[in-house]
Amino acid sequence: MALERSFLHASTNMASLILLQILGIVSLSTSQAILARQSQGQPLNDIYPMQNFTMPIDHFHNETRYAPHTNDTFVQNYWLDTSNYVEGGPVIIHAMGEDSTFDLDWLQNGLVHQVVNATGGVAVLWGQRYYSGGAIIPYGQYNTSNLRFHSTEQALADLAYFAQKAVFAGLEHKNLTAPGTPWIIIGGSYAGVISAFTRIQYPDLFWGGLSSSGITTAIDDAWSYYDVIRRYGPKACISNQQQLVALMDNVYSSGNKTALSQLISAFNLSESTPYSDFASYVDTPLQEWDLSWASQNTPINGSGSYCNYLTNQTDVANASATLKATARSLLRYANKTATPDANDLYYPLLNFAGYMLNTYSFCDGQTVEECLSLYTPTPFTWLICTEYGQFATGYTPGSPGHPAALPLVSRTLTPEYFLAQCKKTYNITYGPQLQRFNKYGGVNLSYPRLAISTGQFDFYRPFGPLAEFLPNTTAKPNPRIASNGTIAAPQIVIEGAYHEWDFYGFLPNQTTTFKTPVAVQSAKSREIEAVKTWLQEWNQTHT
Ligand SMILES: *[C@@H]1O[C@H](CO)[C@@H](O)[C@H](O)[C@H]1NC(C)=O
Ligand SMILES: *[C@@H]1O[C@H](CO)[C@@H](O)[C@H](O)[C@H]1NC(C)=O
Ligand SMILES: *[C@@H]1O[C@H](CO)[C@@H](O)[C@H](O)[C@H]1NC(C)=O
Ligand SMILES: *[C@@H]1O[C@H](CO)[C@@H](O)[C@H](O)[C@H]1NC(C)=O
Ligand SMILES: *[C@@H]1O[C@H](CO)[C@@H](O)[C@H](O)[C@H]1NC(C)=O
Ligand SMILES: *[C@@H]1O[C@H](CO)[C@@H](O)[C@H](O)[C@H]1NC(C)=O
Ligand SMILES: *[C@@H]1O[C@H](CO)[C@@H](O)[C@H](O)[C@H]1NC(C)=O
Ligand SMILES: *[C@@H]1O[C@H](CO)[C@@H](O)[C@H](O)[C@H]1NC(C)=O
Ligand SMILES: *[C@@H]1O[C@H](CO)[C@@H](O)[C@H](O)[C@H]1NC(C)=O
Ligand SMILES: *[C@@H]1O[C@H](CO)[C@@H](O)[C@H](O)[C@H]1NC(C)=O
Ligand SMILES: *[C@@H]1O[C@H](CO)[C@@H](O)[C@H](O)[C@H]1NC(C)=O
Ligand SMILES: *[C@@H]1O[C@H](CO)[C@@H](O)[C@H](O)[C@H]1NC(C)=O
């Protein structure tokens, strides 16, 4: 999950970013980041015109889950680069999952480009049914009935169907279908689930696979998402975050309605905003934890950053007199041990509100539900609600399965809170069917000719095969990360890296200030080496 990153217009798209984040699914780059990655010459849409393919909507007429069944088809879109193709070369398909066309630069300069350049392959960039990037939505509206064909299983079956039938523009005279041609699937984040599961589910059609930052473990109570930030974030900032969240939770649990409405009004939200909605809204800046090496994005720490606000002992945001009075009053009430003016948390609280007011002013005066369209169906939240879970929760310190340390987000952000949103949004009575994912192995997922990578500091790392700690434990080390795997099945923890860092790149002639980190370079080299090894193995076993 990068997960959903398709927000190009700051305000409305920021709202959808937050919505996804509230539902536990987080967007990972900013519009600046996307712009920085655009081709510097001809527009990418001209270099790689959209291709289409006629795809059955329902691959599983035997499964009651999809009833009523249909024989209809939809138009699946994809993008193609055959310019590196050499007779006998493979097909390298990069599944974008829920991403949109802003991944087109990967065909020009990303990992998929480097792999086809090194192997003489055809490169395909593949979107997913229901998402604007990859497919024309099978049915108009995202209601529960229309979304029934949106599942990971159907998405894998799309890939298997395509691999057996694809005819590529410019290479119509060649039969490049699987299993006669080696197909290798790449994907990251949720699409890293797609790539891993496709390799495992259809091993005869997909000769090899790479899962980068793949979020392969489905789990309801995904508290460890924020635990990565707690462990590795800037200490003073994390401590203030914990204290402020505890303070807000204290105000809420005290049952003092006056104090609670003061708190919510301090952030310019409508007083009728339920506390948990408020709590999920104010944890939004933590998304800035994710960094990119290939674009300019706002780091969580450093000058002008969120952490700068949270740790600064001056009034950074020029707070109003009302806000100052509120901060004093709340601190006096919620923290009886402290003298308000001298309290270490006075400026952090003031600046926390100030940061939210400056950055997310488009919610002013509204409830969080109104502002973020909390109950509006979207394809990705459907997936979360029916299969994935991944609710980014808070917890009560020391409660079963949770750390003793204070959480970074409110303890009211329980799995039940998110499940209630799912049920209300989709009129469903059930929760996520986690075994649809976890049957592939979760943290134990592995397969021959499947490369696995993650960023050391990726906040989705706890839910992938290279998690530092085993899922559902507070700190039980994951034994498999002691190994770097083999040449043919590498396991790569990219040092100092965040989400999907091995996908980005630049052409040698592209003028840019960005430099590929050494650890990223080394991960890519191992991945390209792995693919070459698989192709040698192919040549040895296919004459
Ligand atoms: C599919 O691609 C073909 C060839 O480029 C084009 O003629 C056709 O209009 C496309 N169909 C759709 C539905 O986009
Ligand atoms: C439906 O068919 C698929 C193979 O196409 C199979 O994997 C699956 O188990 C079948 N489901 C049922 C309920 O029989
Ligand atoms: C789909 O087509 C098959 C073969 O023509 C037919 O047997 C089946 O009833 C059709 N299913 C639906 C849902 O229309
Ligand atoms: C790989 O890229 C280099 C540099 O752009 C180019 O000279 C070479 O022909 C490419 N290889 C293939 C197989 O296209
Ligand atoms: C939920 O049910 C209501 C009332 O029947 C309906 O209007 C709404 O469209 C349904 N929501 C979805 C996402 O299907
Ligand atoms: C293409 O190759 C596959 C084997 O990979 C074969 O089953 C199929 O019939 C071939 N298609 C054509 C049109 O020759
Ligand atoms: C209460 O105030 C003390 C003293 O400033 C501070 O260390 C502590 O973090 C505060 N606790 C909460 C929950 O606000
Ligand atoms: C409720 O909180 C306010 C501060 O926001 C405080 O002034 C008031 O005394 C509190 N009421 C009770 C009953 O504690
Ligand atoms: C606090 O914020 C001010 C104003 O933005 C800035 O000049 C100062 O460097 C910050 N201080 C610290 C310790 O970060
Ligand atoms: C986590 O623990 C819960 C409760 O015991 C269990 O239902 C779930 O399957 C576990 N999930 C994983 C991924 O281990
Ligand atoms: C794994 O790779 C890292 C980075 O290249 C290296 O520092 C480490 O020693 C390797 N570990 C093993 C067990 O080979
Ligand atoms: C940069 O290199 C690419 C690939 O080799 C080529 O297609 C493009 O035209 C070059 N751009 C410039 C400005 O030379």
Coordinates of N, CA and C in Angstrom, one line a residue, residues 439-537:
K439 N -3.2 -17.5 4.3 CA -3.0 -18.8 3.9 C -1.7 -18.9 3.0
Y440 N -1.2 -17.8 2.5 CA 0.0 -17.8 1.7 C 1.3 -17.7 2.6
G441 N 1.1 -17.6 3.9 CA 2.3 -17.8 4.8 C 2.5 -16.6 5.7
G442 N 1.9 -15.4 5.3 CA 2.2 -14.2 6.2 C 3.7 -13.9 6.3
V443 N 4.1 -13.9 7.6 CA 5.5 -13.6 7.9 C 6.4 -14.8 7.4
N444 N 5.9 -16.0 7.2 CA 6.7 -17.1 6.8 C 6.6 -17.3 5.3
L445 N 6.0 -16.4 4.6 CA 5.9 -16.6 3.2 C 7.3 -16.7 2.5
S446 N 7.5 -17.7 1.7 CA 8.7 -17.8 0.9 C 8.4 -18.8 -0.2
Y447 N 9.2 -18.7 -1.3 CA 8.9 -19.6 -2.4 C 10.2 -19.5 -3.3
P448 N 10.4 -20.6 -4.0 CA 11.6 -20.6 -4.9 C 11.4 -19.5 -5.9
R449 N 12.5 -18.9 -6.3 CA 12.6 -17.8 -7.3 C 11.6 -16.7 -6.9
L450 N 11.6 -16.4 -5.6 CA 10.8 -15.2 -5.2 C 11.8 -14.4 -4.3
A451 N 12.0 -13.2 -4.8 CA 12.9 -12.3 -4.1 C 12.1 -11.4 -3.2
I452 N 12.6 -11.1 -2.0 CA 11.8 -10.3 -1.0 C 12.7 -9.2 -0.5
S453 N 12.1 -8.0 -0.5 CA 12.9 -6.9 0.0 C 12.0 -6.0 0.9
T454 N 12.6 -5.2 1.7 CA 11.9 -4.2 2.5 C 12.9 -3.1 2.9
G455 N 12.3 -1.9 3.2 CA 13.2 -0.9 3.8 C 13.3 -1.1 5.3
Q456 N 14.5 -0.8 5.8 CA 14.7 -1.0 7.2 C 13.7 -0.2 8.1
F457 N 13.3 1.0 7.7 CA 12.4 1.8 8.5 C 11.0 1.9 7.9
D458 N 10.7 1.1 7.0 CA 9.4 1.1 6.3 C 8.3 0.8 7.4
F459 N 7.3 1.7 7.5 CA 6.3 1.4 8.6 C 5.4 0.3 8.2
Y460 N 5.5 -0.3 7.1 CA 4.8 -1.5 6.8 C 5.6 -2.8 7.0
R461 N 6.9 -2.6 7.4 CA 7.7 -3.7 7.6 C 7.2 -4.7 8.5
P462 N 6.6 -4.3 9.6 CA 6.0 -5.3 10.6 C 5.1 -6.3 10.0
F463 N 4.5 -6.0 8.8 CA 3.5 -6.9 8.2 C 4.0 -7.7 7.0
G464 N 5.4 -7.7 6.8 CA 5.9 -8.4 5.7 C 6.8 -9.5 6.2
P465 N 7.3 -10.4 5.2 CA 8.1 -11.5 5.6 C 9.4 -11.1 6.3
L466 N 9.9 -9.9 6.1 CA 11.2 -9.5 6.7 C 10.9 -8.6 7.9
A467 N 9.7 -8.7 8.5 CA 9.4 -8.0 9.8 C 10.6 -8.1 10.8
E468 N 10.8 -7.1 11.5 CA 11.9 -7.2 12.5 C 11.4 -8.1 13.7
F469 N 10.1 -8.0 14.0 CA 9.5 -8.9 15.1 C 8.4 -9.7 14.5
L470 N 8.1 -10.8 15.1 CA 7.0 -11.6 14.6 C 5.7 -10.9 14.9
P471 N 4.7 -11.0 14.0 CA 3.4 -10.3 14.2 C 2.7 -10.8 15.5
N472 N 2.0 -10.0 16.1 CA 1.2 -10.3 17.3 C 2.1 -10.5 18.5
T473 N 3.4 -10.1 18.4 CA 4.2 -10.2 19.6 C 4.8 -8.8 19.8
T474 N 5.1 -8.4 21.0 CA 5.6 -7.1 21.2 C 7.1 -6.9 20.8
A475 N 7.9 -8.0 20.9 CA 9.3 -7.8 20.5 C 10.0 -9.2 20.3
K476 N 9.2 -10.2 19.8 CA 9.9 -11.4 19.5 C 10.6 -11.4 18.2
P477 N 11.9 -11.5 18.1 CA 12.6 -11.3 16.9 C 12.2 -12.4 15.8
N478 N 12.2 -11.9 14.6 CA 11.8 -12.8 13.5 C 13.1 -13.5 13.0
P479 N 13.2 -14.8 13.2 CA 14.5 -15.4 13.0 C 15.0 -15.3 11.5
R480 N 14.1 -15.3 10.6 CA 14.6 -15.3 9.2 C 15.4 -14.1 8.8
I481 N 15.3 -13.0 9.5 CA 16.1 -11.9 9.0 C 17.6 -12.0 9.3
A482 N 17.9 -13.0 10.0 CA 19.4 -13.3 10.2 C 20.0 -13.6 8.9
S483 N 19.2 -14.0 7.9 CA 19.8 -14.5 6.7 C 19.5 -13.5 5.5
N484 N 20.4 -13.4 4.6 CA 20.2 -12.5 3.4 C 19.7 -13.3 2.3
G485 N 19.3 -14.6 2.6 CA 18.8 -15.4 1.5 C 19.9 -15.9 0.6
T486 N 19.5 -16.3 -0.6 CA 20.4 -16.8 -1.6 C 20.4 -16.0 -2.8
I487 N 21.3 -16.3 -3.8 CA 21.3 -15.5 -5.0 C 19.9 -15.7 -5.7
A488 N 19.4 -16.9 -5.7 CA 18.2 -17.1 -6.4 C 16.9 -16.7 -5.6
A489 N 17.0 -16.6 -4.3 CA 15.9 -16.2 -3.5 C 16.4 -15.2 -2.4
P490 N 16.8 -14.0 -2.9 CA 17.3 -13.1 -1.9 C 16.3 -12.5 -1.0
Q491 N 16.8 -12.2 0.2 CA 16.0 -11.5 1.3 C 16.8 -10.3 1.6
I492 N 16.2 -9.1 1.3 CA 17.0 -7.9 1.4 C 16.3 -6.9 2.3
V493 N 17.0 -6.6 3.4 CA 16.6 -5.4 4.2 C 17.4 -4.3 3.8
I494 N 16.8 -3.3 3.1 CA 17.6 -2.2 2.6 C 17.9 -1.2 3.7
E495 N 19.2 -1.1 4.1 CA 19.6 -0.3 5.2 C 19.2 1.2 5.0
G496 N 18.6 1.8 6.0 CA 18.3 3.2 6.0 C 17.1 3.6 5.1
A497 N 16.5 2.5 4.5 CA 15.5 2.8 3.5 C 14.0 2.7 4.1
Y498 N 13.1 3.3 3.3 CA 11.7 3.3 3.7 C 11.0 2.5 2.6
H499 N 9.7 2.9 2.2 CA 8.8 2.1 1.4 C 9.3 2.0 -0.1
E500 N 9.4 0.8 -0.6 CA 9.6 0.6 -2.0 C 10.8 1.4 -2.6
W501 N 11.9 1.5 -1.8 CA 13.0 2.3 -2.3 C 13.7 1.7 -3.5
D502 N 13.5 0.4 -3.7 CA 14.2 -0.2 -4.8 C 13.5 -0.1 -6.2
F503 N 12.4 0.6 -6.2 CA 11.6 0.8 -7.4 C 12.0 2.0 -8.2
Y504 N 12.6 3.0 -7.6 CA 12.8 4.3 -8.2 C 14.2 4.3 -8.9
G505 N 14.3 5.2 -9.9 CA 15.6 5.4 -10.5 C 15.6 6.6 -11.4
F506 N 16.7 6.9 -12.0 CA 16.8 8.0 -12.9 C 17.6 7.6 -14.1
L507 N 17.3 8.1 -15.3 CA 18.2 7.8 -16.5 C 19.5 8.5 -16.3
P508 N 20.5 7.9 -16.9 CA 21.9 8.5 -16.8 C 21.9 10.0 -17.3
N509 N 21.0 10.3 -18.3 CA 21.1 11.6 -18.8 C 20.0 12.6 -18.2
Q510 N 19.3 12.1 -17.2 CA 18.3 12.9 -16.5 C 19.1 13.9 -15.5
T511 N 18.7 15.2 -15.6 CA 19.4 16.1 -14.6 C 18.5 16.1 -13.4
T512 N 19.2 15.8 -12.3 CA 18.4 15.7 -11.0 C 19.4 15.8 -9.9
T513 N 18.8 16.3 -8.7 CA 19.7 16.4 -7.6 C 19.7 15.1 -6.8
F514 N 18.9 14.2 -7.2 CA 18.8 12.9 -6.4 C 19.9 11.9 -6.8
K515 N 20.4 11.3 -5.8 CA 21.5 10.3 -6.0 C 21.0 9.0 -5.4
T516 N 21.1 7.9 -6.1 CA 20.7 6.6 -5.6 C 21.6 6.2 -4.4
P517 N 20.9 6.0 -3.2 CA 21.7 5.5 -2.0 C 22.5 4.2 -2.3
V518 N 23.6 4.0 -1.7 CA 24.4 2.8 -2.0 C 23.6 1.6 -1.7
A519 N 22.9 1.6 -0.6 CA 22.1 0.4 -0.2 C 21.0 0.1 -1.2
V520 N 20.5 1.1 -1.8 CA 19.4 0.9 -2.8 C 20.1 0.3 -4.1
Q521 N 21.2 0.9 -4.5 CA 22.0 0.3 -5.6 C 22.3 -1.1 -5.4
S522 N 22.7 -1.5 -4.2 CA 23.1 -2.8 -3.9 C 21.9 -3.8 -4.0
A523 N 20.8 -3.3 -3.4 CA 19.6 -4.1 -3.5 C 19.2 -4.4 -4.9
K524 N 19.2 -3.4 -5.7 CA 18.8 -3.5 -7.1 C 19.7 -4.5 -7.8
S525 N 21.0 -4.4 -7.6 CA 22.0 -5.3 -8.2 C 21.7 -6.7 -7.8
R526 N 21.3 -7.0 -6.6 CA 21.0 -8.3 -6.2 C 19.8 -8.8 -6.8
E527 N 18.8 -7.9 -7.0 CA 17.5 -8.3 -7.6 C 17.7 -8.6 -9.1
I528 N 18.5 -7.8 -9.8 CA 18.8 -8.0 -11.2 C 19.5 -9.3 -11.4
E529 N 20.5 -9.6 -10.5 CA 21.3 -10.8 -10.5 C 20.3 -12.0 -10.3
A530 N 19.4 -11.9 -9.4 CA 18.4 -13.0 -9.1 C 17.7 -13.3 -10.4
V531 N 17.2 -12.3 -11.1 CA 16.4 -12.5 -12.3 C 17.2 -13.2 -13.3
K532 N 18.5 -12.7 -13.5 CA 19.4 -13.4 -14.5 C 19.6 -14.8 -14.1
T533 N 19.7 -15.1 -12.8 CA 19.9 -16.5 -12.4 C 18.6 -17.4 -12.8
W534 N 17.5 -16.8 -12.6 CA 16.2 -17.5 -12.9 C 16.2 -17.8 -14.4
L535 N 16.6 -16.8 -15.2 CA 16.6 -17.0 -16.6 C 17.6 -18.0 -17.1
Q536 N 18.7 -18.1 -16.4 CA 19.7 -19.2 -16.8 C 19.0 -20.5 -16.5
E537 N 18.4 -20.6 -15.3 CA 17.7 -21.8 -14.9 C 16.6 -22.2 -15.9

